[in-house]
Amino acid sequence: MDWITQEIAIGNCDDARRFDVLRAADIAGILSLTGWPNGSNNAHGVDWRCVELIDGFGNPVDQLREAVWQLHDLAERGRVLVHCMEGVSRSPLVVASYLADKAARPFDKCLQEISNLRKWVALQPGLMELRLAYEAAFQPHERVGRPATRAAAG
């Protein structure tokens, strides 16, 4: 597990199961990008969310937006671990997307910063294509944080 910001760490599936380490790091939320382990393993009071992404081609662009939204929500509540199987491709994609979108910075600069902090980062070509599709599909103001719902007029 490597800290990318004060609030966000990237790890793998093993890191997500080490509740003693998570508790010691004051992690309040986990964003799983694999579907395993999942919230059914959670008996420790951690806010566990899952947005499954394929480690390659074939992801709907809405899945990346959902993952960024979930990370945004979790990070507002406390420290977060974002994990996939190895923490090499999907997790760096989502964290770099979140950081870029939140601060209106270039995605590749955020990804490079993650690469400087994490031993091994290697996005699959399908995930790079997903990021490009995401940028084309959504305006910057549509990427971080769910839009507020308006109350029905009565």
XYZ file of C-alpha atoms in Angstrom:
154
model
C 0.000 0.000 0.000
C 1.376 3.388 -1.043
C 0.031 6.800 -0.054
C -0.582 9.009 -3.067
C -2.053 11.920 -1.095
C -2.728 12.411 2.613
C -6.191 10.891 2.045
C -5.727 8.315 -0.743
C -3.654 5.137 -0.865
C -3.328 2.586 -3.653
C -2.978 -1.094 -2.889
C -3.841 -4.616 -3.929
C -6.344 -7.227 -2.769
C -4.072 -8.365 0.050
C -3.887 -4.803 1.383
C -7.706 -4.633 1.413
C -7.864 -7.667 3.718
C -5.347 -6.407 6.283
C -7.818 -4.738 8.605
C -5.240 -4.260 11.346
C -3.065 -2.228 8.945
C -6.101 -0.352 7.598
C -7.221 0.482 11.122
C -3.714 1.645 12.085
C -3.657 3.897 8.979
C -7.063 5.322 9.955
C -8.619 4.222 6.661
C -12.355 4.838 6.715
C -13.216 3.655 3.189
C -12.196 1.156 0.546
C -12.905 1.407 -3.156
C -12.580 -2.028 -4.739
C -12.240 -2.117 -8.518
C -12.260 -5.913 -8.786
C -15.338 -7.190 -6.985
C -13.100 -9.184 -4.641
C -12.712 -9.017 -1.764
C -15.995 -7.272 -1.344
C -18.088 -5.740 1.388
C -19.296 -9.166 2.510
C -15.838 -9.575 4.077
C -16.329 -6.332 5.987
C -17.113 -6.773 9.631
C -14.862 -3.886 10.648
C -16.946 -0.780 10.035
C -15.095 0.315 6.914
C -17.196 1.983 4.203
C -16.583 -0.512 1.403
C -17.624 0.340 -2.162
C -17.168 -1.673 -5.344
C -17.077 -0.474 -8.941
C -15.831 -3.334 -11.090
C -13.526 -2.468 -13.974
C -12.040 -4.890 -16.477
C -8.238 -4.686 -16.571
C -8.182 -3.897 -20.283
C -10.645 -3.179 -23.074
C -14.411 -3.407 -22.678
C -15.319 -1.037 -19.846
C -18.303 1.249 -20.303
C -17.234 4.866 -19.867
C -19.875 5.296 -17.137
C -17.970 2.785 -14.977
C -14.957 5.080 -14.804
C -17.178 8.035 -13.944
C -18.867 5.974 -11.219
C -15.477 4.967 -9.781
C -14.330 8.608 -9.718
C -17.608 9.633 -8.053
C -17.253 6.916 -5.424
C -13.649 7.909 -4.708
C -14.690 11.547 -4.395
C -17.427 10.646 -1.907
C -15.184 8.365 0.155
C -12.318 10.892 0.247
C -14.669 13.547 1.609
C -15.428 11.204 4.526
C -11.864 10.180 5.429
C -8.825 8.240 4.302
C -9.360 5.767 1.447
C -7.666 2.686 0.032
C -8.271 2.193 -3.703
C -7.413 -1.317 -4.787
C -7.507 -3.716 -7.693
C -5.813 -7.115 -7.905
C -2.239 -5.787 -7.940
C -2.650 -2.006 -7.692
C -0.832 -1.534 -10.991
C -3.384 -0.539 -13.625
C -7.011 0.026 -12.599
C -6.268 1.720 -9.274
C -3.758 4.199 -10.729
C -6.253 4.967 -13.537
C -9.034 5.843 -11.093
C -6.833 7.780 -8.667
C -5.103 9.753 -11.449
C -8.504 10.458 -13.024
C -9.847 11.712 -9.705
C -6.810 13.904 -9.009
C -6.805 15.323 -12.540
C -10.516 16.007 -12.583
C -10.684 17.476 -9.091
C -7.825 19.928 -9.651
C -8.339 20.510 -13.418
C -4.862 19.149 -14.110
C -3.593 17.001 -16.990
C -4.256 13.297 -16.445
C -0.769 12.263 -17.605
C 0.879 14.558 -15.021
C -1.200 13.003 -12.227
C -0.393 9.513 -13.474
C 3.322 10.383 -13.517
C 3.110 11.600 -9.914
C 1.531 8.279 -8.931
C 4.299 6.439 -10.809
C 6.862 8.364 -8.757
C 5.206 7.207 -5.507
C 4.303 3.620 -6.406
C 6.879 1.017 -7.409
C 5.031 -0.313 -10.402
C 2.377 1.439 -12.472
C 1.484 0.125 -15.926
C -1.928 0.993 -17.333
C -3.318 -1.496 -19.814
C -3.931 0.013 -23.298
C -7.675 -0.548 -22.886
C -7.648 1.605 -19.751
C -5.798 4.423 -21.507
C -8.462 4.214 -24.213
C -11.146 4.322 -21.512
C -9.659 7.526 -20.079
C -9.706 9.147 -23.538
C -13.332 8.072 -24.050
C -14.179 9.459 -20.599
C -12.628 12.824 -21.457
C -14.600 12.924 -24.712
C -17.890 11.855 -23.115
C -17.979 14.118 -20.064
C -17.254 17.784 -19.568
C -14.865 18.543 -16.677
C -17.708 19.758 -14.432
C -19.494 16.392 -14.938
C -16.588 14.245 -13.762
C -16.102 14.749 -9.998
C -18.976 14.606 -7.560
C -22.489 13.601 -8.424
C -24.673 16.418 -9.657
C -27.057 17.685 -6.998
C -30.577 16.482 -7.480
C -33.164 19.181 -7.621
C -36.207 18.907 -5.416
C -39.404 18.285 -7.317
C -41.460 21.396 -7.742
C -44.649 21.135 -5.796
